[in-house]
mmCIF file of C-alpha atoms in Angstrom:
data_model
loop_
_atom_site.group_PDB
_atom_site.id
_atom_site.type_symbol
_atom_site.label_atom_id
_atom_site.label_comp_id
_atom_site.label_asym_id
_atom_site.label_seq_id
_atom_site.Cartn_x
_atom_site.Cartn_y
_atom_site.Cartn_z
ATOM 1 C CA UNK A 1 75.166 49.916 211.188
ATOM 2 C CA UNK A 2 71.685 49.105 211.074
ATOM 3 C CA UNK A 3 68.650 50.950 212.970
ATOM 4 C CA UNK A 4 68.275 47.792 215.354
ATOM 5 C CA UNK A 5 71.634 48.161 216.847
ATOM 6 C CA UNK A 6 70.533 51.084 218.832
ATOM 7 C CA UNK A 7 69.753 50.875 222.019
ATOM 8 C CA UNK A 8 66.042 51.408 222.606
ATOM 9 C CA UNK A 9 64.840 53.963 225.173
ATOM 10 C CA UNK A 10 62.109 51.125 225.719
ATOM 11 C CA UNK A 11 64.681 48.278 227.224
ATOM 12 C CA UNK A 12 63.101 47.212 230.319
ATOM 13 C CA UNK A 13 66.539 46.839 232.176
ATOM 14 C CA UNK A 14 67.533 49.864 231.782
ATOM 15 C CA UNK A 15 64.063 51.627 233.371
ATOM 16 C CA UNK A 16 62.847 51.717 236.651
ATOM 17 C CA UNK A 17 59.476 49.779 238.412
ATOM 18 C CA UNK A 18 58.137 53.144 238.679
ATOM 19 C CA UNK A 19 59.065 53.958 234.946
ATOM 20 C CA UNK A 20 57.871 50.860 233.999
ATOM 21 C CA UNK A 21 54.512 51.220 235.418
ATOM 22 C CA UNK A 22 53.879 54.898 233.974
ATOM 23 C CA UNK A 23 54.220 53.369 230.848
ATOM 24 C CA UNK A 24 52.272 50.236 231.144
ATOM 25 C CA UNK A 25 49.113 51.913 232.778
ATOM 26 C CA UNK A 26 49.450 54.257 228.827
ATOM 27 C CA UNK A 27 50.664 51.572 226.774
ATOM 28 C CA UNK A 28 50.124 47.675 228.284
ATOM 29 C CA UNK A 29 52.544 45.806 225.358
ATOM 30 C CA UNK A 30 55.477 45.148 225.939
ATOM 31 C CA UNK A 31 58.072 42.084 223.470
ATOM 32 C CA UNK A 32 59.718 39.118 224.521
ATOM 33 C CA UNK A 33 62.459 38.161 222.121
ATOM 34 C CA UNK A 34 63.248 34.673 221.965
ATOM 35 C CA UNK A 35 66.562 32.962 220.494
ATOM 36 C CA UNK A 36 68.365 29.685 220.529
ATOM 37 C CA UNK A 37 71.861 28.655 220.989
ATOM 38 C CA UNK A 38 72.424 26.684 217.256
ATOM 39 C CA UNK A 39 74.134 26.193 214.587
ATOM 40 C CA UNK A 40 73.070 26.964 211.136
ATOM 41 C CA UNK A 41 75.114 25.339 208.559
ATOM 42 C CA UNK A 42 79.186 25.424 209.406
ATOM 43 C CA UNK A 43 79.147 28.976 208.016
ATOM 44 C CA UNK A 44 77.677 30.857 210.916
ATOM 45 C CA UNK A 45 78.590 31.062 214.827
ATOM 46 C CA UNK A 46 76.107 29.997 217.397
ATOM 47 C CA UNK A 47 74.902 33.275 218.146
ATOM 48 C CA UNK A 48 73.590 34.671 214.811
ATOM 49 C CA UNK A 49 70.075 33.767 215.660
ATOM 50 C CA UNK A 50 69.871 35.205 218.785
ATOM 51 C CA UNK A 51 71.387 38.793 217.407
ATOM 52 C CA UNK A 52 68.838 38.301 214.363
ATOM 53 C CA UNK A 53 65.876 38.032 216.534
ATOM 54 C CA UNK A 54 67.503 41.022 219.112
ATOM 55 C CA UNK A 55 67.989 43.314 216.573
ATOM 56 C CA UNK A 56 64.705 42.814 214.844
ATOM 57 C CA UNK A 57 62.736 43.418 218.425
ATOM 58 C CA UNK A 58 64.781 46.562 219.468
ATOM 59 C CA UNK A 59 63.853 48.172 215.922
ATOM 60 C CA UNK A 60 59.989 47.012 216.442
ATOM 61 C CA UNK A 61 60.179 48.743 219.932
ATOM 62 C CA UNK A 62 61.386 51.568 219.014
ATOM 63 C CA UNK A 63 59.321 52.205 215.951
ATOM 64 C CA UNK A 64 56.129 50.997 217.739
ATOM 65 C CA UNK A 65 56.752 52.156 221.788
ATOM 66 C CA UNK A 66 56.329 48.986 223.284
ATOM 67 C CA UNK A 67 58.417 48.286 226.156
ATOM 68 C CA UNK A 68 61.082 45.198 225.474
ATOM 69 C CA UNK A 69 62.067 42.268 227.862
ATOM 70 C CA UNK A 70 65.936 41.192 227.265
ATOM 71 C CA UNK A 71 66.028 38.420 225.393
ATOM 72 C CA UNK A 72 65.461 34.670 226.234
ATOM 73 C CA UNK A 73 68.256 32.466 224.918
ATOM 74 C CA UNK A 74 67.335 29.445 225.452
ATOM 75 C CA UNK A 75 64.414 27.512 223.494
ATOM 76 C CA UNK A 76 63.015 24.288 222.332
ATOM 77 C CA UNK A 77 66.129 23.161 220.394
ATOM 78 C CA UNK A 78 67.393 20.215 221.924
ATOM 79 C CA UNK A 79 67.033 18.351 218.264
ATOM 80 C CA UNK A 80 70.287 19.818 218.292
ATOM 81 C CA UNK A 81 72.678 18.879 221.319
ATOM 82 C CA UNK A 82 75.063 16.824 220.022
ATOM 83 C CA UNK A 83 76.816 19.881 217.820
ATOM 84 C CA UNK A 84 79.361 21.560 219.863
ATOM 85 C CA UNK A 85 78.162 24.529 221.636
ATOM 86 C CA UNK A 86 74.435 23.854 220.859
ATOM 87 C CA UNK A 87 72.130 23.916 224.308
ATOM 88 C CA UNK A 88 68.385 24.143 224.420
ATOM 89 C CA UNK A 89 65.010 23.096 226.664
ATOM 90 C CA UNK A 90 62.767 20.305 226.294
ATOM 91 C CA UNK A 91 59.566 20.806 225.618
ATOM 92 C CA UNK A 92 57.440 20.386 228.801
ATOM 93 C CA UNK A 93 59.776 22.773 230.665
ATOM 94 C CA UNK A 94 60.085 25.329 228.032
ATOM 95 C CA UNK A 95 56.021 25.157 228.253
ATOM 96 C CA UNK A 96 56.097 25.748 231.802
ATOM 97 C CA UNK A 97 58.703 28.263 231.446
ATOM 98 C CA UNK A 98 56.772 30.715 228.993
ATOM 99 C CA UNK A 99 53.497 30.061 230.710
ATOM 100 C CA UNK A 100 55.270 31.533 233.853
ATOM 101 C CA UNK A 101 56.812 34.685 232.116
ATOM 102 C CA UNK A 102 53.369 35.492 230.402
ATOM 103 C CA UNK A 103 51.825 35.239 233.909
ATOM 104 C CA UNK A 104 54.361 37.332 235.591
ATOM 105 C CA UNK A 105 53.907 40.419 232.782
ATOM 106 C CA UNK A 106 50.073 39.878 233.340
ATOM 107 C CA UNK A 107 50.640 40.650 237.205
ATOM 108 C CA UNK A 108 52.196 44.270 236.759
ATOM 109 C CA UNK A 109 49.672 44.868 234.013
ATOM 110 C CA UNK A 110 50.423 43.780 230.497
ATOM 111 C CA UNK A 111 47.483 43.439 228.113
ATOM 112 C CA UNK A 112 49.561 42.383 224.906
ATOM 113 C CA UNK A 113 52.264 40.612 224.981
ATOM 114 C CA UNK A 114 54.083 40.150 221.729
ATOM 115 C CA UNK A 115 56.838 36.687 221.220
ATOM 116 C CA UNK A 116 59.555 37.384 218.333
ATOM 117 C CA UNK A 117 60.452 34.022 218.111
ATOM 118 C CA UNK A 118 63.657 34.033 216.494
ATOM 119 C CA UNK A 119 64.140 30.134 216.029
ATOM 120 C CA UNK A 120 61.866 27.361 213.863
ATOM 121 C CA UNK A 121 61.586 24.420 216.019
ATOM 122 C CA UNK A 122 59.893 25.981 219.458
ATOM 123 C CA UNK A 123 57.175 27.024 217.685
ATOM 124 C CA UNK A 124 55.039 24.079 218.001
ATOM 125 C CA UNK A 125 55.177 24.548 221.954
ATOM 126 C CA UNK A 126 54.230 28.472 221.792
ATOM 127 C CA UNK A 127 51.444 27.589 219.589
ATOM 128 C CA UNK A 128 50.160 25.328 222.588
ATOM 129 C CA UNK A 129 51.209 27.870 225.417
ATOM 130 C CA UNK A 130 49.032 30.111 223.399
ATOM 131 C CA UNK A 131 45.510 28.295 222.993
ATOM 132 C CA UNK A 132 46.623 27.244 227.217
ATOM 133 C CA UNK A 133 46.755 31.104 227.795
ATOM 134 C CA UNK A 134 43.203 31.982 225.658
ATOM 135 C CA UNK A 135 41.781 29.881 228.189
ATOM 136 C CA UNK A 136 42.713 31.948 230.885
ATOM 137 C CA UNK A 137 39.576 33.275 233.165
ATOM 138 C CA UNK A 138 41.750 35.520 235.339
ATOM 139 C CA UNK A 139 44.841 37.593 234.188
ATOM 140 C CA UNK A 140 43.416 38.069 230.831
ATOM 141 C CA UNK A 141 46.268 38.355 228.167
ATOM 142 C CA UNK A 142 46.438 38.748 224.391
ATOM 143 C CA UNK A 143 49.736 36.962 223.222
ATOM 144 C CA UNK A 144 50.940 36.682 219.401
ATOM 145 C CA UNK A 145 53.101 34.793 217.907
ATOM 146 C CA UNK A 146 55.529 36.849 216.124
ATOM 147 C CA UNK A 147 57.466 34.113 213.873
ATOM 148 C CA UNK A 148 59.124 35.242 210.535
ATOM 149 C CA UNK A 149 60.672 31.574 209.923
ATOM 150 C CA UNK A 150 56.949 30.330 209.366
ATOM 151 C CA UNK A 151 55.310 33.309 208.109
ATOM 152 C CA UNK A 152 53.971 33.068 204.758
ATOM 153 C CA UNK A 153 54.655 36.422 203.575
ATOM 154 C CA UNK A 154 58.171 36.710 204.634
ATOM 155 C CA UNK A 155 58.900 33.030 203.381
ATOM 156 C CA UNK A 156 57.425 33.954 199.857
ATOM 157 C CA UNK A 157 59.818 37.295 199.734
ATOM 158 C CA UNK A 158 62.804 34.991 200.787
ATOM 159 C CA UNK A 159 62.071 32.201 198.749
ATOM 160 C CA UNK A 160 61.955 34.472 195.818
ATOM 161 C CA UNK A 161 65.665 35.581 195.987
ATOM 162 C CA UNK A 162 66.866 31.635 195.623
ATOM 163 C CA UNK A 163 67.330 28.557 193.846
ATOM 164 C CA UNK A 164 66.816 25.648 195.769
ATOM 165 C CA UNK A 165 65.008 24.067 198.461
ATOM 166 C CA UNK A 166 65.075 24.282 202.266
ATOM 167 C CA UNK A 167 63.614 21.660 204.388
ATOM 168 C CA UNK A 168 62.868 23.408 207.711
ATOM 169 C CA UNK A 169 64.751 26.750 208.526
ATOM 170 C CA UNK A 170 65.183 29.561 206.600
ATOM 171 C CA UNK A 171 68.892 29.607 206.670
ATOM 172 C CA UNK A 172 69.267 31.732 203.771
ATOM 173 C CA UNK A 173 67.407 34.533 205.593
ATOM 174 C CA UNK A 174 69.387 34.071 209.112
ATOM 175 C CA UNK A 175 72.332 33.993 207.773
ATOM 176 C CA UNK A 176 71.772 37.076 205.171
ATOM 177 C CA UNK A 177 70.225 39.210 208.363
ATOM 178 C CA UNK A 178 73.279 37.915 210.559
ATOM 179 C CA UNK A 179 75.807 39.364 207.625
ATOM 180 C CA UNK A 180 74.099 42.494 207.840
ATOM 181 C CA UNK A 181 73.843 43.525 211.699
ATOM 182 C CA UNK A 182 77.285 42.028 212.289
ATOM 183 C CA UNK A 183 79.390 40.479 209.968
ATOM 184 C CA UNK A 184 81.596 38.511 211.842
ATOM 185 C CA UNK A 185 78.743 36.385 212.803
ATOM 186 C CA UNK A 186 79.178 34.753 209.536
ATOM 187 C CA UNK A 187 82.746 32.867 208.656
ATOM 188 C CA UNK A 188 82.554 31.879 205.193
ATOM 189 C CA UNK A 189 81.594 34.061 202.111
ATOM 190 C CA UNK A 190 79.495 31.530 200.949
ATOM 191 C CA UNK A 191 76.567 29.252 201.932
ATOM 192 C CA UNK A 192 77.171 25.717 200.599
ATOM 193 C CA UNK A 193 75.112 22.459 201.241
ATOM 194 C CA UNK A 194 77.551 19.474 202.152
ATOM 195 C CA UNK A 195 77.521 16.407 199.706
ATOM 196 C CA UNK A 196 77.545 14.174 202.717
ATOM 197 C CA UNK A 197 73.660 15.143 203.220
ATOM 198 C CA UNK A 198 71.492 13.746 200.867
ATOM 199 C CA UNK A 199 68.103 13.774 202.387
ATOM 200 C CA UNK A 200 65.113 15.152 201.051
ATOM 201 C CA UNK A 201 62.005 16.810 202.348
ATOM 202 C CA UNK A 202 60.454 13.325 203.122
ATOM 203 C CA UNK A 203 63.372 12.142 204.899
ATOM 204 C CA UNK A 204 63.335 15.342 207.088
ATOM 205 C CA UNK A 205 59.343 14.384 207.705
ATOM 206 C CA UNK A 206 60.170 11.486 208.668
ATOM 207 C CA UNK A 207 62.925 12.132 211.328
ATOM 208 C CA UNK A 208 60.397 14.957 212.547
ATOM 209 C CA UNK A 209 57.931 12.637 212.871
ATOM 210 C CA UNK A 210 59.517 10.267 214.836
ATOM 211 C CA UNK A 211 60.718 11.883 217.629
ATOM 212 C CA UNK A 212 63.347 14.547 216.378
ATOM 213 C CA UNK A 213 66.459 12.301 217.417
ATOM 214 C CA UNK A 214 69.538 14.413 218.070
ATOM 215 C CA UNK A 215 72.055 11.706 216.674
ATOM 216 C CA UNK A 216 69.626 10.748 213.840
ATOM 217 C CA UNK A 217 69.511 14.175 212.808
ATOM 218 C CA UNK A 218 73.732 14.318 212.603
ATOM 219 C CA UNK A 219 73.887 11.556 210.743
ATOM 220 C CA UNK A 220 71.218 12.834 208.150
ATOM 221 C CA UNK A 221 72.577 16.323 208.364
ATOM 222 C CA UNK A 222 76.252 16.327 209.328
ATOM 223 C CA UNK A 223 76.788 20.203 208.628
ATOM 224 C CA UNK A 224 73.537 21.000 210.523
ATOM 225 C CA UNK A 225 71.726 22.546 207.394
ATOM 226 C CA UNK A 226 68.441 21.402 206.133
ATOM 227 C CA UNK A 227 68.856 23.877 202.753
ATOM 228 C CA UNK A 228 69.852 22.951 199.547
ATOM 229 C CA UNK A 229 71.105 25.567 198.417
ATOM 230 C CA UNK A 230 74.617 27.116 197.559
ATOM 231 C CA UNK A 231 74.849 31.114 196.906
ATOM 232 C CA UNK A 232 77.026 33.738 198.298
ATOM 233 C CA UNK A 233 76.252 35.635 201.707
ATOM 234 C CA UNK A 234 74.328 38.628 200.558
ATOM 235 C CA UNK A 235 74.165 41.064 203.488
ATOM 236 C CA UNK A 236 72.290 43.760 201.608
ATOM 237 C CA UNK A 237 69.607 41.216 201.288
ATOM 238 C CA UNK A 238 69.908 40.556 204.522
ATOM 239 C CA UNK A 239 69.114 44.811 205.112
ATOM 240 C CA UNK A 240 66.031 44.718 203.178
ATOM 241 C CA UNK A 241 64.928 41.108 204.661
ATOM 242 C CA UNK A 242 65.023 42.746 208.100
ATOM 243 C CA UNK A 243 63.298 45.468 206.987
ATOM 244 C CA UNK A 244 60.406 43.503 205.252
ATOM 245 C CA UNK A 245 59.997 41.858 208.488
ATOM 246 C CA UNK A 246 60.055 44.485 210.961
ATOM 247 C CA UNK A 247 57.710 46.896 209.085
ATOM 248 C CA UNK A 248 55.337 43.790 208.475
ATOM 249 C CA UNK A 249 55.021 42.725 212.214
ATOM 250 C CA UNK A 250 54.899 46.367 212.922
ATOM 251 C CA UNK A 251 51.106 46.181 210.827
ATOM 252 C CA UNK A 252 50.431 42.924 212.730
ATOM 253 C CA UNK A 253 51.531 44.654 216.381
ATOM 254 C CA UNK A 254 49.503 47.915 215.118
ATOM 255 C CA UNK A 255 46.466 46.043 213.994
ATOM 256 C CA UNK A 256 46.468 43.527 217.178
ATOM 257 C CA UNK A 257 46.573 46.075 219.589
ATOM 258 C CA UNK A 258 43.727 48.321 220.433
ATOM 259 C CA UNK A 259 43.124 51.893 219.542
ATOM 260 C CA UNK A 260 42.182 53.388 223.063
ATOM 261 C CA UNK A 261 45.653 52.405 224.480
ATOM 262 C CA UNK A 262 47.609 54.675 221.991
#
């Protein structure tokens, strides 16, 4: 089993206020893991994202002592309603709904506050909750963005272990990570691209572009994959994906947050 599936001494549910405040007033960071309920491809179940983007935060918490918030599993992926299952938040709420969290860690003392998105499509609306929050005169908060699906570095190391081309998310990665932490998150053996789909990157620009319609986007992408790829589930490249990622954002979490609180 890998490292992440341990539970973390630093899970906030499991600690008291008082607890909690003895180690904020040494160590003000704490993560907020963010997931989605989708689908990626017909291969995997609806919850492989969210244990991707779990497992990756428990392993950065422990390694780096910053407290973790239980997971959010809800985000902006409403682009994808109309597959069974799928449920998400539109984008003004899901705004208002991370401004609100940031603000409430602020109040009992939080000084960095570190997002793992786990999903591709929200990140546009962090991005803006962000620049909202630098803005902020009172309750003064450094947030980062903590996004492996649009990292350049991890998407280079991914990209590198492939033949093919994927339009948005990196389903290759999810899916290898998912085989790895839990196997039966995945259902088939192999990742395969449906001939039904025949778009291309400008056709997925395009949709994008033009509002991100739910049923357009079935119709262009019946199996719900934007790759175009077709390998076999690797879960041991899933193990050293996760650990490219975690010991990079560990640097980023190290290098963000400052030396007198350590």
């Amino acid at each position: 089993m890998p490292e992440s599936t341990k539970k973390t001494q630093n899970y906030i549910p499991s600690l008291t206020f008082k607890e909690i405040e003895e180690r904020v007033s040494k160590f003000p960071a704490v993560i907020l893991p963010i997931g989605g309920i989708e689908p990626v491809g017909e291969c995997c179940t609806l919850g492989a994202v969210q244990e991707c983007v779990m497992g990756i935060s428990a392993c950065l918490a422990e390694r780096c002592g910053i407290l973790l918030e239980p997971l959010l599993p809800y985000s902006n992926t409403t682009c994808f309603r109309v597959f069974g299952g799928s449920i998400g938040v539109k984008k003004n709420i899901y705004e208002s709904l991370i401004s609100n969290l940031i603000k409430d860690c602020s109040a009992w003392g939080i000084k960095y506050l570190f997002i793992l998105d786990g999903t591709y499509n929200s990140y546009e609306v962090l991005t803006k909750v962000v620049k909202r929050i630098e803005k902020w005169k009172k309750d003064a908060i450094k947030v980062c963005i903590l996004n492996w699906q649009h990292d350049k570095i991890i998407n280079k190391f991914i990209a590198s272990h492939f033949n093919g081309t994927e339009l948005a998310r990196c389903e290759f990665g999810i899916i290898s990570i998912a085989a790895y932490i839990n196997p039966s998150l995945v259902k088939s053996k192999k990742i395969k691209k449906s001939a039904k789909s025949l778009c291309n990157m400008d056709t997925y620009r395009r949709w994008h572009k033009l509002g991100q319609d739910p049923e357009k986007f079935r119709k262009l992408f019946p199996d719900c994959s934007t790759s175009i790829i077709e390998v076999e589930v690797n879960p041991e490249f899933g193990k050293e994906l996760f650990e490219n990622i975690v010991k990079h954002f560990e640097n980023i979490i190290n290098k963000t947050i400052k030396t007198e609180h350590r």
